[in-house]
Coordinates of C-alpha atoms in Angstrom, one line a residue:
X294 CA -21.0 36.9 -17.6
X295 CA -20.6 40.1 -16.3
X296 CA -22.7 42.1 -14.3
X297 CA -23.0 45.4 -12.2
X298 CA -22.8 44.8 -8.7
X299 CA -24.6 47.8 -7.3
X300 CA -23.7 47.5 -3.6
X301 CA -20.4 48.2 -4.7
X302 CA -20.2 49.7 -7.7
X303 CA -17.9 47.3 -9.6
X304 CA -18.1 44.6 -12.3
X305 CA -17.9 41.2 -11.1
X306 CA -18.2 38.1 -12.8
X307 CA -21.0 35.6 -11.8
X308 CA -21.5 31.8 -13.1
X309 CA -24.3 30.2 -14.1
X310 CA -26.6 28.6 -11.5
X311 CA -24.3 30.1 -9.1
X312 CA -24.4 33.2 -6.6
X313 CA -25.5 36.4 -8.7
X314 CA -23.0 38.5 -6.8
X315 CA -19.5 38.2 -5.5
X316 CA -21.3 38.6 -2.0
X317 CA -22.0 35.0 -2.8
X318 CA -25.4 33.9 -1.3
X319 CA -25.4 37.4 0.8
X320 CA -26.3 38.2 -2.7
X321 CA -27.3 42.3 -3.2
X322 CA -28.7 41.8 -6.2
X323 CA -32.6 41.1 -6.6
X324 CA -33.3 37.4 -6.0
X325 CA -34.9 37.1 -9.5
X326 CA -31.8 38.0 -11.1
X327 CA -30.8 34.8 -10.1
X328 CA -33.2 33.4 -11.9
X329 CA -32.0 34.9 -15.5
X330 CA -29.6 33.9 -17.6
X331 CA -28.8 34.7 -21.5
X332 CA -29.3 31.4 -24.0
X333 CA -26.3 32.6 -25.7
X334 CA -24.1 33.7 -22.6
X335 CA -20.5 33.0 -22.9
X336 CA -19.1 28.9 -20.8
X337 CA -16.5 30.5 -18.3
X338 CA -13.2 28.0 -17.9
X339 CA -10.6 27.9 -15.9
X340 CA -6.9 28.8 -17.5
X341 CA -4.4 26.3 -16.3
X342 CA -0.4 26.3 -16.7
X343 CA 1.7 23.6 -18.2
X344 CA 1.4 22.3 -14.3
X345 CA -2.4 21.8 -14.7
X346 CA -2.4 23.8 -11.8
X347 CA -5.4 27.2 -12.7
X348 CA -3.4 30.5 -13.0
X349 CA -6.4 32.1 -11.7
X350 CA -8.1 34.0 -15.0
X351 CA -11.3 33.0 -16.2
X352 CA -12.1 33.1 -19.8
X353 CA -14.8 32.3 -22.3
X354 CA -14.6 28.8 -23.5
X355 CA -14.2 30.4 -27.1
X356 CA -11.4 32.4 -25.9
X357 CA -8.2 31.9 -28.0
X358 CA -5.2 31.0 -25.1
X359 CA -1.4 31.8 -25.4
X360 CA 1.7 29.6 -25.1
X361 CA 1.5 28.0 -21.6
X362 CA -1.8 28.2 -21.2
X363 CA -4.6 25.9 -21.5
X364 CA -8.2 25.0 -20.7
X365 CA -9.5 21.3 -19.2
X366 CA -11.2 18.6 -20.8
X367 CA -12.0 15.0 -19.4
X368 CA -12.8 11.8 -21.0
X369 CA -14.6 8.4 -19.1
X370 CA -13.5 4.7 -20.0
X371 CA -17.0 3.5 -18.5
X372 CA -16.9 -0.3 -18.2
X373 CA -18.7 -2.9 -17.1
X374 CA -18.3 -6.3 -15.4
X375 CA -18.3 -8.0 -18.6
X376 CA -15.5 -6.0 -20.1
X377 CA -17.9 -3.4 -22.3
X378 CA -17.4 0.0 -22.5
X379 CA -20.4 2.5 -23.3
X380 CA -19.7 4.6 -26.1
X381 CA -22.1 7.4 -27.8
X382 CA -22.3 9.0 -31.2
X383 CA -22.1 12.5 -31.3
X384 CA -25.0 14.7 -32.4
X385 CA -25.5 15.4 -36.0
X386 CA -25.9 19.8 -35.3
X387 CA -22.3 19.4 -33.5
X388 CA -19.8 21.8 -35.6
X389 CA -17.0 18.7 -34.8
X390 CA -17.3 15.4 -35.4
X391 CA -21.1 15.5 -35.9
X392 CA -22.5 12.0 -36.3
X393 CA -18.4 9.9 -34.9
X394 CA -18.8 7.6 -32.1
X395 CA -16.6 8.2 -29.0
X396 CA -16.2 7.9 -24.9
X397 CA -18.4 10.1 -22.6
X398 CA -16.5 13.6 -21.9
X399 CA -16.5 17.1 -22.5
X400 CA -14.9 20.9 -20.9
X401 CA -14.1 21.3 -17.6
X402 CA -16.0 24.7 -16.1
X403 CA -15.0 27.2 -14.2
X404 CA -14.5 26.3 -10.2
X405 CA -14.3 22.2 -11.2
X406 CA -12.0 20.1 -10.2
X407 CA -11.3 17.3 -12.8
X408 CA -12.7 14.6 -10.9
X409 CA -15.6 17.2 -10.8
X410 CA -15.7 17.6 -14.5
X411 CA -15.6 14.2 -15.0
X412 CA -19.0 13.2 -13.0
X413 CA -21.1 16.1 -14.2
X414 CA -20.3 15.2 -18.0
X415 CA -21.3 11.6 -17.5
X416 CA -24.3 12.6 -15.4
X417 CA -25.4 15.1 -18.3
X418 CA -24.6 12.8 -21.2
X419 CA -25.8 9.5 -20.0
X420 CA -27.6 9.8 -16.7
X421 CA -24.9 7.6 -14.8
X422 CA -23.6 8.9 -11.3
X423 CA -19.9 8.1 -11.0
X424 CA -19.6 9.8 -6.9
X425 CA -18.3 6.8 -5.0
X426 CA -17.8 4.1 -8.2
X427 CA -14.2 2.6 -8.0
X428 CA -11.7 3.7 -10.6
X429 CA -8.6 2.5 -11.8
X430 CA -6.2 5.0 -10.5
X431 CA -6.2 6.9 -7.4
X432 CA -3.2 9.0 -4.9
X433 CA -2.7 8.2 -1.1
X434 CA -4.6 10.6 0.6
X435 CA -7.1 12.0 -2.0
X436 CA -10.5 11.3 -1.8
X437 CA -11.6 10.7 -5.0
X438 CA -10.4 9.0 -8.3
X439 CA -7.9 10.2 -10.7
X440 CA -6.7 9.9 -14.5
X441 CA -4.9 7.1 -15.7
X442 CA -3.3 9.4 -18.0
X443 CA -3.3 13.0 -19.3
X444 CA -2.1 14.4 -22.1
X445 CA -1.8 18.3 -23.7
X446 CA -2.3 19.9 -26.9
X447 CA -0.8 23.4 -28.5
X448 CA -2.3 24.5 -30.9
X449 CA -0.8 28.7 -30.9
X450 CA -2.3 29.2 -35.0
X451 CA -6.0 28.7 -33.3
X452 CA -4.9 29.3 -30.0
X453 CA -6.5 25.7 -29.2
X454 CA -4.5 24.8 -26.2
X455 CA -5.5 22.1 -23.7
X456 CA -5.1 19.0 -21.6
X457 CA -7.1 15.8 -21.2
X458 CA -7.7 13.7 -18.3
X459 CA -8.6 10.4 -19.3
X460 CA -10.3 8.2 -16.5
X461 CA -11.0 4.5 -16.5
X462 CA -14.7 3.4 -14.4
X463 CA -14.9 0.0 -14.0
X464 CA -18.5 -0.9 -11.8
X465 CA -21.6 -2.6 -12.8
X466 CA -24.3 -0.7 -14.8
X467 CA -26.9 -2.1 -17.6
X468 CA -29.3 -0.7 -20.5
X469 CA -31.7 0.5 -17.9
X470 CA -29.3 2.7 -16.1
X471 CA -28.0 4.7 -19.3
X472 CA -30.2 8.0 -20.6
X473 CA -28.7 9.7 -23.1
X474 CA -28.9 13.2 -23.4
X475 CA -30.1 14.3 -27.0
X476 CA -28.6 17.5 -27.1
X477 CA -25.5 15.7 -27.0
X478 CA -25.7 12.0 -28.5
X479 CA -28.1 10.3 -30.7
X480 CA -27.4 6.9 -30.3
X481 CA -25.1 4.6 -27.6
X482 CA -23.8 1.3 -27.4
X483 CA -21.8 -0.9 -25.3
X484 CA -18.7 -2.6 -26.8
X485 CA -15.4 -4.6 -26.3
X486 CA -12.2 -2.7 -26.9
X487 CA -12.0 -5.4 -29.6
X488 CA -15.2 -4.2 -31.3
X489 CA -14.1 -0.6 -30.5
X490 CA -10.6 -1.2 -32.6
X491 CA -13.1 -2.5 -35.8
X492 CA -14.9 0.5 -35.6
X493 CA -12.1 2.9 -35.8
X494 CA -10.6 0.8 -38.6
X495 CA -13.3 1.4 -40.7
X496 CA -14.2 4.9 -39.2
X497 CA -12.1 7.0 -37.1
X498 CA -13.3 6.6 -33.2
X499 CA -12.9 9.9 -31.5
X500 CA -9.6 10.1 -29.5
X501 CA -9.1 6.1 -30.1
X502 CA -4.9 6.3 -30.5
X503 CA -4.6 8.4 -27.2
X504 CA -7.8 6.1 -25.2
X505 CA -5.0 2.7 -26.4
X506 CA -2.2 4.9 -24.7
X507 CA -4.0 5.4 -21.6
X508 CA -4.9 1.4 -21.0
X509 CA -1.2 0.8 -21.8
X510 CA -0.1 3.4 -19.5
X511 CA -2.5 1.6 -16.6
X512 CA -1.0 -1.9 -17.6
X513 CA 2.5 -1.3 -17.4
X514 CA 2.5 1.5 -14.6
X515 CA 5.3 3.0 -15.6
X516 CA 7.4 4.9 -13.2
X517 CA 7.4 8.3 -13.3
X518 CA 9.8 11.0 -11.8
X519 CA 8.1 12.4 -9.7
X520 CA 6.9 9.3 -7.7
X521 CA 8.9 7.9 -5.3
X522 CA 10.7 4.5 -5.9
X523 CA 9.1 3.6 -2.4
X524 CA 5.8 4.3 -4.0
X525 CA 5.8 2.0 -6.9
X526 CA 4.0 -0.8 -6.9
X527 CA 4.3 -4.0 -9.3
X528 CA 1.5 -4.3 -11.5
X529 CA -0.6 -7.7 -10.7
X530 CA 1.1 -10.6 -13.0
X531 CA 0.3 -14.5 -12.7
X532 CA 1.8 -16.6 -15.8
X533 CA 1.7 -19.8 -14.0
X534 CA -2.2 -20.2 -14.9
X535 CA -3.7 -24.0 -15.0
X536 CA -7.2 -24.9 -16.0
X537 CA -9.8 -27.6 -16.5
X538 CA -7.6 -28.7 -19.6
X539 CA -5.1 -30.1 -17.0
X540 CA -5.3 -30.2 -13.4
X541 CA -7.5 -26.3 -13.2
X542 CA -10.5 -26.5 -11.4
X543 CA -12.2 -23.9 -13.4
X544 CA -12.2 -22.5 -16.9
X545 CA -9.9 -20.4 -18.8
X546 CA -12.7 -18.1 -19.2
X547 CA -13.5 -18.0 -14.9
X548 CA -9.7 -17.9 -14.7
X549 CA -9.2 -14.7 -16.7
X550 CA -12.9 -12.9 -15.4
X551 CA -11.4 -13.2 -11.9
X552 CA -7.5 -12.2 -12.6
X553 CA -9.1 -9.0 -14.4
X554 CA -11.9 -8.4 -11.5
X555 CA -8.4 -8.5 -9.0
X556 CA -7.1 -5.8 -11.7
X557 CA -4.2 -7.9 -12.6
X558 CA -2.6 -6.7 -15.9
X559 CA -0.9 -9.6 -17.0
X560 CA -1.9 -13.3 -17.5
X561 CA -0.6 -16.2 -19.1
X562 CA -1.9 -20.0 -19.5
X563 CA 0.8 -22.4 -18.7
X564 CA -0.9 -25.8 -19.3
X565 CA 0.5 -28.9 -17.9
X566 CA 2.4 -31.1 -20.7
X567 CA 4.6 -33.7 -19.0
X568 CA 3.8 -37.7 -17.9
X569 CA 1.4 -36.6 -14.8
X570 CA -1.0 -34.2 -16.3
X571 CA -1.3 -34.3 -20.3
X572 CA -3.3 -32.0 -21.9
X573 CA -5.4 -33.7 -24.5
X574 CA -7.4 -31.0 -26.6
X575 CA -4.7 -28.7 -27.5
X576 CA -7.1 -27.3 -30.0
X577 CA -9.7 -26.5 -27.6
X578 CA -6.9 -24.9 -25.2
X579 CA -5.4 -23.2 -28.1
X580 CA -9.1 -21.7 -29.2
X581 CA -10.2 -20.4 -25.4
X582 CA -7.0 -18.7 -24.5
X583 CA -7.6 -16.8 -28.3
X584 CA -10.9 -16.1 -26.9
X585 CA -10.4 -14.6 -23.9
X586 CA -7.0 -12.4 -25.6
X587 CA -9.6 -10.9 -27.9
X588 CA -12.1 -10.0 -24.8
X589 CA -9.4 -8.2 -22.7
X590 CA -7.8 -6.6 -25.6
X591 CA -6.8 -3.1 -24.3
X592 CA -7.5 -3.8 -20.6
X593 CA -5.7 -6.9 -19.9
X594 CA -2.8 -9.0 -21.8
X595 CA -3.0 -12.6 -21.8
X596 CA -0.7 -15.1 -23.2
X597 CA -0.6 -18.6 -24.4
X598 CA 2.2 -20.9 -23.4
X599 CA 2.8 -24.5 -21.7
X600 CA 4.3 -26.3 -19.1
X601 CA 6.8 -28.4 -20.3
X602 CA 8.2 -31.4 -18.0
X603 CA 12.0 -32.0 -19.0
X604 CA 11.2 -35.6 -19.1
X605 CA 9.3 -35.7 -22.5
X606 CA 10.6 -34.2 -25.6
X607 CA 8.7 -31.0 -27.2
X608 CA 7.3 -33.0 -30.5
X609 CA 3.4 -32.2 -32.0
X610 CA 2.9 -29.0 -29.9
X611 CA 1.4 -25.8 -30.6
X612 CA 3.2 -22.8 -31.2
X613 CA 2.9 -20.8 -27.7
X614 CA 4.4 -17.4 -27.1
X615 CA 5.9 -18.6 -24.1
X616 CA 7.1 -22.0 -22.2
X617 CA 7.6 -22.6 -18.3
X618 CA 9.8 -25.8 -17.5
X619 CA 9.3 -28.4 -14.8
X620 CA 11.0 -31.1 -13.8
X621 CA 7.9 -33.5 -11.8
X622 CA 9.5 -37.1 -12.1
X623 CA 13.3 -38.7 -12.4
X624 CA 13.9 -41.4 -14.2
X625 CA 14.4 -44.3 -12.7
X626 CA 18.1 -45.6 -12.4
X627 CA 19.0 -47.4 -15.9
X628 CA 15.6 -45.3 -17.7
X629 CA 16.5 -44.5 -21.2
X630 CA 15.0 -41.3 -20.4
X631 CA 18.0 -40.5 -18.9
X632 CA 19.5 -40.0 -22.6
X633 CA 16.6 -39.2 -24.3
X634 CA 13.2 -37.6 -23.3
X635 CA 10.1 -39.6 -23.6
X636 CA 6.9 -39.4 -26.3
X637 CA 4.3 -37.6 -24.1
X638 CA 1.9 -40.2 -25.7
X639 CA 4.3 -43.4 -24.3
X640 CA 5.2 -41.6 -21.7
X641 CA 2.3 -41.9 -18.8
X642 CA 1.6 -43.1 -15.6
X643 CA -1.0 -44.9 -16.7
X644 CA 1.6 -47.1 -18.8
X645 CA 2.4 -50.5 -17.2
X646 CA 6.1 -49.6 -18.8
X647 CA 6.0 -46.4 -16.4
X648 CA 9.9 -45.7 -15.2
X649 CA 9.6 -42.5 -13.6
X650 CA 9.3 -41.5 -10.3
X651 CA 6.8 -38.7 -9.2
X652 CA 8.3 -36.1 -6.9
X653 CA 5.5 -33.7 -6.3
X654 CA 2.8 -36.1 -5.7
X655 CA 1.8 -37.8 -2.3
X656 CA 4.7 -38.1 0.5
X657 CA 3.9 -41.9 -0.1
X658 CA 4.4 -41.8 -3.7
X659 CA 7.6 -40.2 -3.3
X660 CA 8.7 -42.9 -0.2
X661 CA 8.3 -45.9 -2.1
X662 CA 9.9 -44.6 -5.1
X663 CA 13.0 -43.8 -3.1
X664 CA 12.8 -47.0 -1.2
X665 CA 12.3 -49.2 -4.5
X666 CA 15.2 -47.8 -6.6
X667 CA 17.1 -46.3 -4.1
X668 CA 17.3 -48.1 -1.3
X669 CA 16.0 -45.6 1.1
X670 CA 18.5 -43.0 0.0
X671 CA 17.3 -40.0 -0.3
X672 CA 21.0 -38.0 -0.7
X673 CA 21.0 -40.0 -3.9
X674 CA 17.8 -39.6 -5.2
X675 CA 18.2 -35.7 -4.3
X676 CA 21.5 -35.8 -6.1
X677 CA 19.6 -37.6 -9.3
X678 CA 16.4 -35.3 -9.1
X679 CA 19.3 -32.2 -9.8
X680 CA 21.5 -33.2 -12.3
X681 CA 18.4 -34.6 -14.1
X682 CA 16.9 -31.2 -14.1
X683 CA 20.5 -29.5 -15.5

């Protein structure tokens, strides 16, 4: 909006809610002009350069922008402990995508940061306060949050240009702490990136291919040129993952809940298959580790496989999309495991017909083995363990 700043005699512009004067608060204007503002005044944003640093102009939202130049828009992954993400529907009067279902977000305006941006259309859309909640991505030395990933958009024929900052909230918020603005949604719902994925499929959800690139983009952590190698840290991975189906002493649902709550990226479920620790319902480990793939679809990858013990042959298992060999026992001199692996069935410790020896049990179990069939030698039995394990 522009306005005649009599003190000085020139036009300045002034922003909404803001100082009426370019004075600032030593304002020369009548404090009630303060108060006024017209329904239909012009947004002010900032211009930015392919840098998304601001060039300095200010322009009506509506303005149409030249090559190189662009305005700011932001988008909020909110998510919740559970892995849910709160999504709104557009309103029906909106003249784009009236009625589609999409993430919190909205124009950046003139004077915001993006972090800025970013709080204020959460806080006017849905009533939640995002100062101070953790985020996925942030820069040594800045003090807040910032986007797991940006992309721009030219559009010269409409002179549509922009870029998006998408950022990715992850804190602890229910039904009660959501109110939804009216002008700007008419309905809400929490959902799993699972359930977000049907809904596009059967109707497009709002900026769903490029909200997919930015949780890949936070999974793999690609480096980038402009970061230092020093910089660069490996994403969180842990494929060696046991649970109550062998020797685990918690779920594969508890496992997963706290490898995503240490924001690891990458999981897999190695269950124990070999003569010590047998895995008995294969189904039922087959049907959790689906489960949990389908809960952290977009946020975290998780993989089926096994441990495999080279002392039992590979017959009746699942198909996994991964395997980890082991070597935990040796045959004992003269086994005919030597030549040819054992049924995992046959081949237990529980068997009176046992003829392995454990070597990553108790120091005792391993002592008497070595004393039993190999007189005390250990050399030997070392010598053994190796070229049974080649």
């Amino acid at each position: 909006m522009e306005a005649d700043c009599d003190r000085d005699a020139i036009l300045v512009q002034v922003v909404k809610d803001g100082p009426a004067c370019h004075l600032g608060n030593d304002s020369c204007f009548d404090h009630s002009l303060t108060k006024t503002w017209p329904e239909n005044a012009p947004e002010l944003v900032d211009v930015y350069n392919g840098q998304k640093q601001p060039t300095g102009r200010v322009v009506s939202r509506k303005a149409r922008l030249e090559k190189g130049q662009y305005m700011m828009y932001v988008l909020a992954l909110l998510e919740t402990p559970d892995h849910r993400f709160l999504i709104t529907r557009r309103a029906l009067d909106k003249k784009w995508a009236a009625g589609a279902w999409e993430i919190p977000g909205g124009a950046g305006r003139h004077g915001e940061s993006s972090y800025d941006a970013v709080c204020r259309e959460v806080l006017e859309e849905t009533g939640l306060d995002l100062r101070n909640q953790p985020a996925s991505a942030s820069i040594s030395g800045s003090s807040h949050p910032e986007p797991v990933y940006s992309y721009f958009n030219e559009d010269l024929a409409r002179g549509d240009n922009y870029f998006v900052d998408i950022y990715h909230f992850r804190f602890p918020f229910t039904e009660n702490d959501v109110t939804i603005e009216a002008s700007e949604a008419i309905d809400h719902a929490f959902a799993t990136m699972a359930e977000i994925t049907a809904m596009d499929e059967k109707q497009a959800f709002l900026h769903y291919r490029r909200i997919q690139e930015a949780l890949r983009k936070e999974q793999t952590s690609t480096v980038s040129a402009e970061k230092p190698l020093a910089a660069v840290k490996t994403p969180p991975a842990n494929f060696h993952m046991h649970s109550l189906y062998c020797d685990g002493k918690n779920t594969i649902s508890e496992m997963a809940q706290a490898a995503y709550e240490k924001s690891f990226t990458l999981i897999g479920f190695s269950g124990h298959m070999d003569p010590g620790v047998h895995m008995k319902d294969l189904a039922g480990y087959v049907r959790d580790v689906a489960e949990v793939q389908s809960r952290y679809a977009g946020v975290m990858q998780v993989f089926l496989g096994l441990e495999l013990d080279n002392a039992c042959n590979k017959k009746n298992l699942p198909a996994v999309e991964y395997t980890i060999g082991s070597t935990h026992f040796i045959p004992v001199p003269g086994s005919p495991v030597w030549n040819r692996p054992a049924d995992l069935e046959s081949c237990q410790e529980t068997n009176p017909e046992f003829d392995l020896i454990g070597v990553d049990n108790t120091v005792e179990i391993l002592r008497d083995g070595c004393r039993k069939y190999y007189q005390g030698d250990f050399y030997r039995m070392a010598a053994d363990y190796f070229r049974f394990e080649s």
